[in-house]
PDB file of C-alpha atoms and ligand atoms in Angstrom:
ATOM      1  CA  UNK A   1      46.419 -44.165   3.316  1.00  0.00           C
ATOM      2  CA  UNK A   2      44.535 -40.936   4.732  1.00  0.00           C
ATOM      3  CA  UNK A   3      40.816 -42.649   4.237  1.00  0.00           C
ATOM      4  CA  UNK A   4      41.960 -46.378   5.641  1.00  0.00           C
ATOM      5  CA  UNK A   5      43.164 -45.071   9.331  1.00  0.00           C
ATOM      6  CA  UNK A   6      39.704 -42.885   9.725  1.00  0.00           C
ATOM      7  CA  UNK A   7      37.480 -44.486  12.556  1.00  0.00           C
ATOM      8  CA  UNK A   8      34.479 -45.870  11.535  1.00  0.00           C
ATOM      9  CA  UNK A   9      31.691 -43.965  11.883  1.00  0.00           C
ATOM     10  CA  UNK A  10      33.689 -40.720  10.154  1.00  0.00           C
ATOM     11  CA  UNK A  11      33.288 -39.571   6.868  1.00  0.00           C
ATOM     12  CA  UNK A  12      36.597 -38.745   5.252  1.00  0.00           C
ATOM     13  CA  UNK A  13      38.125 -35.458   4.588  1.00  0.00           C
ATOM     14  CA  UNK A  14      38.009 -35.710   0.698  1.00  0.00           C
ATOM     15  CA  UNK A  15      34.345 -37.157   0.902  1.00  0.00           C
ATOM     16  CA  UNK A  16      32.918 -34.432   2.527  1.00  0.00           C
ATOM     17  CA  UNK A  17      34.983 -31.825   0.046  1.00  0.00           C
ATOM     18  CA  UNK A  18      33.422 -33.637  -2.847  1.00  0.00           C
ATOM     19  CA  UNK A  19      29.929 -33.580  -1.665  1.00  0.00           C
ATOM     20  CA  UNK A  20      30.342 -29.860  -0.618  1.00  0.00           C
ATOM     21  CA  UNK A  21      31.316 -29.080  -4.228  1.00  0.00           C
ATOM     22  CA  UNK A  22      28.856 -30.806  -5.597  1.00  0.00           C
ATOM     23  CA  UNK A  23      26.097 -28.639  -3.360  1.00  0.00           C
ATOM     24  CA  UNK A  24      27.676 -25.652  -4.014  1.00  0.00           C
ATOM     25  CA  UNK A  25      27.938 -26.560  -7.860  1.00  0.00           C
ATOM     26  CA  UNK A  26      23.771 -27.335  -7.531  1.00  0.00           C
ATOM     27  CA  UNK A  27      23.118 -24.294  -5.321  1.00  0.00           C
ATOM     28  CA  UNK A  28      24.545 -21.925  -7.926  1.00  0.00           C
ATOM     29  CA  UNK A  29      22.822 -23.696 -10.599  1.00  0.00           C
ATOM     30  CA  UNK A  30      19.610 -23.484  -9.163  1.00  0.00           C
ATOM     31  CA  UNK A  31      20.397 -19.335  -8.882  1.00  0.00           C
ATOM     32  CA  UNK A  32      21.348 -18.952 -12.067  1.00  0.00           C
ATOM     33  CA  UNK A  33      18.275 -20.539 -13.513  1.00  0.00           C
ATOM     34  CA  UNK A  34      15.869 -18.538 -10.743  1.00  0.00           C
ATOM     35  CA  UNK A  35      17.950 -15.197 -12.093  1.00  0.00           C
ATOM     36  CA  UNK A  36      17.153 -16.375 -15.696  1.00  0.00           C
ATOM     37  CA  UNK A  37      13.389 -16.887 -14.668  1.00  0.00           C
ATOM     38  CA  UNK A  38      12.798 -13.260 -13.542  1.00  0.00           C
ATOM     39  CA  UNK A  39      14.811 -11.590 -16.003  1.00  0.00           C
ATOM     40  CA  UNK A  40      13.052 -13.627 -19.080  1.00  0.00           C
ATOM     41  CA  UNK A  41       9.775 -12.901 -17.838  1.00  0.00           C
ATOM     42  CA  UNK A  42      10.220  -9.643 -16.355  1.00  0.00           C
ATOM     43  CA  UNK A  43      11.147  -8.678 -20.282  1.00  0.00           C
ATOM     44  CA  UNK A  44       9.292 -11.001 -22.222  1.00  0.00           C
ATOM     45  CA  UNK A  45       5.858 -10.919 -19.926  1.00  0.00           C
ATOM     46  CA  UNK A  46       6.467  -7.237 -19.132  1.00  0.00           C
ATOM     47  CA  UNK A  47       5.859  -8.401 -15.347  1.00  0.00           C
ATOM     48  CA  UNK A  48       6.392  -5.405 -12.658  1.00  0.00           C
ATOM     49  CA  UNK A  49       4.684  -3.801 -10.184  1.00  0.00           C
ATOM     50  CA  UNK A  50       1.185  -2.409 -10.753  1.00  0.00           C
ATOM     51  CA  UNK A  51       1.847   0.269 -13.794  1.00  0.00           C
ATOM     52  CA  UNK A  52      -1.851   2.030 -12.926  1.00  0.00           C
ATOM     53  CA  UNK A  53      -0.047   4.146 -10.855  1.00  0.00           C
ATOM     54  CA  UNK A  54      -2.556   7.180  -9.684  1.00  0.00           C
ATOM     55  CA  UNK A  55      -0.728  10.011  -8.669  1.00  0.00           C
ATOM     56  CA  UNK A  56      -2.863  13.106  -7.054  1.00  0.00           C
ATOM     57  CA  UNK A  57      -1.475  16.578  -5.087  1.00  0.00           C
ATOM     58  CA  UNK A  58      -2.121  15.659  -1.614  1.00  0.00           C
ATOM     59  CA  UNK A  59      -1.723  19.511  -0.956  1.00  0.00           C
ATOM     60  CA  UNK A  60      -4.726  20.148  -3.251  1.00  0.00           C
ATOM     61  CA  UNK A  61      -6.369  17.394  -2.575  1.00  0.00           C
ATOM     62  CA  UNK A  62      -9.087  18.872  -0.548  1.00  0.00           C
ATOM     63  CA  UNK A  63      -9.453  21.658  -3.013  1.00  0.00           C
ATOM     64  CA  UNK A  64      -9.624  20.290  -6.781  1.00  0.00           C
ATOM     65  CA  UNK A  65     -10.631  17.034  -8.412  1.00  0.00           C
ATOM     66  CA  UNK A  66     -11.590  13.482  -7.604  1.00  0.00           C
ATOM     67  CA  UNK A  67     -11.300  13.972  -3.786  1.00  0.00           C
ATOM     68  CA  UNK A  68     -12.998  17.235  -2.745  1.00  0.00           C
ATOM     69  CA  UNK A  69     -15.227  16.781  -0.220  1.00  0.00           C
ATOM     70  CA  UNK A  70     -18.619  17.043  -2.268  1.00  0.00           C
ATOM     71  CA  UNK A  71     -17.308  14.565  -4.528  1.00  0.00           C
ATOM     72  CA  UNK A  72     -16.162  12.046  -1.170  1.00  0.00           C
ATOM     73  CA  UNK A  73     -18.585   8.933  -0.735  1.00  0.00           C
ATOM     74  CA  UNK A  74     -20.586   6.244  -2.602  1.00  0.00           C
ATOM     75  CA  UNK A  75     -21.437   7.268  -6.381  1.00  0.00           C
ATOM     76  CA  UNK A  76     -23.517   5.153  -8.102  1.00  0.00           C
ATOM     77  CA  UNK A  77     -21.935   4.368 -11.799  1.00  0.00           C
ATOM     78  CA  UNK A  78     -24.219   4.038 -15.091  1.00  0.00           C
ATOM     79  CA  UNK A  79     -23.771   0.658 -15.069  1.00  0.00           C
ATOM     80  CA  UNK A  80     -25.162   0.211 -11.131  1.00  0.00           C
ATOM     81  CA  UNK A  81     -21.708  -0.900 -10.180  1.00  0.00           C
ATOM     82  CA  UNK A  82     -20.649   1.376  -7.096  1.00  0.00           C
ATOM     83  CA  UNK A  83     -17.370   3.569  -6.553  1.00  0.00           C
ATOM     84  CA  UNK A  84     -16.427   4.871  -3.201  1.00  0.00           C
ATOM     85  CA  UNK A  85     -14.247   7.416  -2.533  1.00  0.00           C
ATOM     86  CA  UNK A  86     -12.445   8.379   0.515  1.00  0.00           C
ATOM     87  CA  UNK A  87     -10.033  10.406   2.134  1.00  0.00           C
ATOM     88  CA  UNK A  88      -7.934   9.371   4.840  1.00  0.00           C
ATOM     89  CA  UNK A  89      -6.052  12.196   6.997  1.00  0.00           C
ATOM     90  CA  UNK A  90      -4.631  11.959  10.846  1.00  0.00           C
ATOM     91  CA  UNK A  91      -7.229  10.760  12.062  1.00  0.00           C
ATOM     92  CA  UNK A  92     -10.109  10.003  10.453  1.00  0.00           C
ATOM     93  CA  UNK A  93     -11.434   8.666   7.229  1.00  0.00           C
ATOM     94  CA  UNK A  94     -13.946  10.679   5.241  1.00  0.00           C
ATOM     95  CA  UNK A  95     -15.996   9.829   5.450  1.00  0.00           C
ATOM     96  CA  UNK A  96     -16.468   8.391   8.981  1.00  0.00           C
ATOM     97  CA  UNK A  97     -19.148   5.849   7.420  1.00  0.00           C
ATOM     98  CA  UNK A  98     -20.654   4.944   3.798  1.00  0.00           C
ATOM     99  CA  UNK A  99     -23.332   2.273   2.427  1.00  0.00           C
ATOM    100  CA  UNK A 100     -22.885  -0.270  -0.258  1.00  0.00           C
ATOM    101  CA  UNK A 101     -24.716  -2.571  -1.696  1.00  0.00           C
ATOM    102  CA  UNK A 102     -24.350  -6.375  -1.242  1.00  0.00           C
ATOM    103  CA  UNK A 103     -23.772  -8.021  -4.653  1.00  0.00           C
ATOM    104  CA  UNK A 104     -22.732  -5.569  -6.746  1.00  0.00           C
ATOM    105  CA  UNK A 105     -19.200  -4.852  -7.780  1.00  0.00           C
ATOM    106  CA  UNK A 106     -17.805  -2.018  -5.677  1.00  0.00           C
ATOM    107  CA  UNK A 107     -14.739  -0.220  -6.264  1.00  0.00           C
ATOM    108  CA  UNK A 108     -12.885   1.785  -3.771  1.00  0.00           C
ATOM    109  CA  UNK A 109     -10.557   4.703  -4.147  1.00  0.00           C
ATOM    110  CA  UNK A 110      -8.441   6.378  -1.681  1.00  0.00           C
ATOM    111  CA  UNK A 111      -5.598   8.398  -1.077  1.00  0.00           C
ATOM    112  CA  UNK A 112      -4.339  10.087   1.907  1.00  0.00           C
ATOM    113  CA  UNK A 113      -3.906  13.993   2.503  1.00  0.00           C
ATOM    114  CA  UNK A 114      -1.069  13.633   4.859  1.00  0.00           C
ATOM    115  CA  UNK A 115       1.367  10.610   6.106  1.00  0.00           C
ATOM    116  CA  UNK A 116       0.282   6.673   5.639  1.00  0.00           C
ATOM    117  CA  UNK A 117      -2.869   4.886   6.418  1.00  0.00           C
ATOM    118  CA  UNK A 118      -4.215   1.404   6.080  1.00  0.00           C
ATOM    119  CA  UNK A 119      -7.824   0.563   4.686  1.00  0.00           C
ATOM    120  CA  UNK A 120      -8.825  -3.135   5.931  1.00  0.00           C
ATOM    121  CA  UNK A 121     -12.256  -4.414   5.868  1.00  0.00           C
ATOM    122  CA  UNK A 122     -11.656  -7.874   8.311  1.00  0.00           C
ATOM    123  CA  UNK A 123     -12.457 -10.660   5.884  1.00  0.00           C
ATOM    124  CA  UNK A 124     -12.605  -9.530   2.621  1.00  0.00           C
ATOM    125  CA  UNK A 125     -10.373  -8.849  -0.024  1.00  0.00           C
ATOM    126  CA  UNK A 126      -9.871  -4.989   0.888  1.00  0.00           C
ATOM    127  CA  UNK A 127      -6.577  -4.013   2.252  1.00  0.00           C
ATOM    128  CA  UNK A 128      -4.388  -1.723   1.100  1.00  0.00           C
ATOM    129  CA  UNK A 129      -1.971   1.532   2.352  1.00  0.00           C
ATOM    130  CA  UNK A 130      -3.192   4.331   1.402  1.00  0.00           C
ATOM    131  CA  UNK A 131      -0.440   6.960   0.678  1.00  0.00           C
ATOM    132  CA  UNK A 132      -0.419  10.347   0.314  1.00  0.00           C
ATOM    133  CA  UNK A 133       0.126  11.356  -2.998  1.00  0.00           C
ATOM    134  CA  UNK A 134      -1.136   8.499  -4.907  1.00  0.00           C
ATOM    135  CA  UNK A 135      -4.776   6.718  -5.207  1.00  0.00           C
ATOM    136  CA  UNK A 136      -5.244   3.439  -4.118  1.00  0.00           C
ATOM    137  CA  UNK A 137      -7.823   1.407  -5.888  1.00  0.00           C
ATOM    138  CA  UNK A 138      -9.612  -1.884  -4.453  1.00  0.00           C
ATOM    139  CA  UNK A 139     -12.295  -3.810  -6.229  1.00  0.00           C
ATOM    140  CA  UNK A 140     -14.531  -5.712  -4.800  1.00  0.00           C
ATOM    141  CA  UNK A 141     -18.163  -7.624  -4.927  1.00  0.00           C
ATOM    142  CA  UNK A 142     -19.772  -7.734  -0.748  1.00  0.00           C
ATOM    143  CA  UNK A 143     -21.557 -11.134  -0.970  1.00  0.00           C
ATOM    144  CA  UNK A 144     -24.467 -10.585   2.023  1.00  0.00           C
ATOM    145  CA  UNK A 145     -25.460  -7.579   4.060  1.00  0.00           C
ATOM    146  CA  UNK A 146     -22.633  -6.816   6.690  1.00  0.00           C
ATOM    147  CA  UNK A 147     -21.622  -4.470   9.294  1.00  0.00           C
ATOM    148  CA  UNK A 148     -17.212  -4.121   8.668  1.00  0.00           C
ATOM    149  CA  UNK A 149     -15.230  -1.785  11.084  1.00  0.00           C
ATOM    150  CA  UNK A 150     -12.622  -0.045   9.263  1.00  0.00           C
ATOM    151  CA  UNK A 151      -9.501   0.334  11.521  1.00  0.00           C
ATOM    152  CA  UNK A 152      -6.426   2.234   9.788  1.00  0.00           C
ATOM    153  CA  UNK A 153      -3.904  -0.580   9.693  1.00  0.00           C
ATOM    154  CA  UNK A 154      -0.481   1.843   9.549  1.00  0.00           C
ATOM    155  CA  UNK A 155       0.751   3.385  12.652  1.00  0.00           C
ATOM    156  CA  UNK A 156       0.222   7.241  11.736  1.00  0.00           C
ATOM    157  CA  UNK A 157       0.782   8.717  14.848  1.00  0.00           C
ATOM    158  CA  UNK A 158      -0.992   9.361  18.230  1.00  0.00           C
ATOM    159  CA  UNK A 159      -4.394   9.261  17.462  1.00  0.00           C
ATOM    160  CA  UNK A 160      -4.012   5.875  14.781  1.00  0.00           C
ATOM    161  CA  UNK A 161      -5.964   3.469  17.266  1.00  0.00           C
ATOM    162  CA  UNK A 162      -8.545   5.880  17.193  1.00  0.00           C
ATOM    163  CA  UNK A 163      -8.805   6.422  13.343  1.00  0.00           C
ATOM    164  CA  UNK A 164     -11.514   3.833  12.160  1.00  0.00           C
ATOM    165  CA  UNK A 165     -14.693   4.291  10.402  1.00  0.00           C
ATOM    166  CA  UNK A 166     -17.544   1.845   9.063  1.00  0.00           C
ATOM    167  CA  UNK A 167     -18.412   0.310   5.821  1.00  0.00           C
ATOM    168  CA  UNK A 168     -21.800  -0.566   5.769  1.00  0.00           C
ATOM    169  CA  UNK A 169     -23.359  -3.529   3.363  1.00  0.00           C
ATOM    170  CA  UNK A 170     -27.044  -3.254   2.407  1.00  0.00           C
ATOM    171  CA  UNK A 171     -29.164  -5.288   0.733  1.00  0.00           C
ATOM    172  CA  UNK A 172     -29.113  -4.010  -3.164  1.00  0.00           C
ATOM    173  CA  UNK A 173     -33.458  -3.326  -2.513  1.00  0.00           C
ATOM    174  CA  UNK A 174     -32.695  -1.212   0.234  1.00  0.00           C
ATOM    175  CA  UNK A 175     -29.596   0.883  -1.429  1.00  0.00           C
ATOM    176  CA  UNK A 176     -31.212   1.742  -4.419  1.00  0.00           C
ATOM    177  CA  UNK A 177     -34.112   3.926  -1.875  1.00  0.00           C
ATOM    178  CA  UNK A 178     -31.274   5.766  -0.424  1.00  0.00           C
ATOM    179  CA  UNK A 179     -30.798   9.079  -0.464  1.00  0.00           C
ATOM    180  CA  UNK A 180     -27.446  10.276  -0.875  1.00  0.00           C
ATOM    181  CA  UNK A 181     -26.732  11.415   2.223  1.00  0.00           C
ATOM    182  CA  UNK A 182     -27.817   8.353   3.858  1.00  0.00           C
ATOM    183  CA  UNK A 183     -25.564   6.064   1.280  1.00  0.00           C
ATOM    184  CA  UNK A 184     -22.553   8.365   2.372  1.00  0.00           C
ATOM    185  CA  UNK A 185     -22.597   9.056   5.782  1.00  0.00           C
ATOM    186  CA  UNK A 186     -25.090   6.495   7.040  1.00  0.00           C
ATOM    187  CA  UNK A 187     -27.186   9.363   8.750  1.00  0.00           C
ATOM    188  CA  UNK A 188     -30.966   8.662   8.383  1.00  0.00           C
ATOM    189  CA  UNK A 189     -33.777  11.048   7.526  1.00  0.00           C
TER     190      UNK A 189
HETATM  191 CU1  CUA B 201      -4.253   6.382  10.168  1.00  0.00          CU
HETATM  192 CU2  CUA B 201      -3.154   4.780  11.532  1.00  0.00          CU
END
């Protein structure tokens, strides 16, 4: 008898085969069901990667639609809500600073004219690449009046730790007696 003339203290050959089967058996199991998970709900729930995707020209970008530069900047929307747009190149975002109002939803929209940046406001909910070729869209609501630095977050190239710019949070009072320039590039009259 194999099992009788182990030493004590050692688990038997055939013991540890059985219990290794028995894992294995549970391991593949627990894959098959995880597999079954994402493919039922990735049919049923129609679950996948954000489908809003944006697409722009980043070769045209600076010379037709959404992002040329008149159109770069806080716009206020009929409903008071507030949309920024911006346009991150190597190395600077334009532009360099814009004013929002605390407590008000604000939506942001980027895209980049040449390789891949990083939007991050420290804190919040904003972060996102921004890529060339597509717009990237962040929504968000700035509870109290705040200063945020606005470092690009993606290595871009020599000049990426100096690409940062400035989102500025006003009280919603003080917004609405801005005049546009001063809501988009922070300069005062
Ligand atoms: Cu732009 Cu790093």
């Amino acid at each position: 008898m194999a099992e009788s003339s182990t030493p004590e203290g050692i688990v038997p050959r055939q013991v540890v085969a059985r219990t290794e089967k028995r894992w294995l058996m549970a391991m593949a199991g627990m894959l098959l069901v995880m597999m079954a998970v994402i493919v039922v709900t990735g049919i049923a729930g129609a679950l996948h990667p954000a489908s809003n995707v944006e697409i722009v020209d980043p070769q045209t970008v600076h010379l037709q639609g959404e992002f040329v530069e008149s159109n770069l900047g806080t716009a206020v929307e009929p409903d008071g809500s507030v949309t920024v747009r911006v346009l991150a190149e190597t190395y600077a975002f334009v532009p360099h600073c814009v004013m929002v109002p605390a407590g008000m939803p604000v939506k942001f929209r980027l895209t980049s004219a040449d390789a891949i940046h990083g939007f991050l406001l420290p804190h919040t909910n904003v972060n996102t690449m921004v890529v060339p070729g597509f717009v990237a869209e962040v929504r968000t609501r700035f509870a109290a009046p705040a200063e945020y630095a606005m470092p690009c977050h993606e290595f871009c190239g020599f000049g990426h730790h100096a690409m940062w710019a400035h989102v500025s949070v006003v009280p919603k009072e003080r917004f609405a007696n801005m005049s546009l320039t001063e809501r988009t590039s922070c300069a005062r009259h």
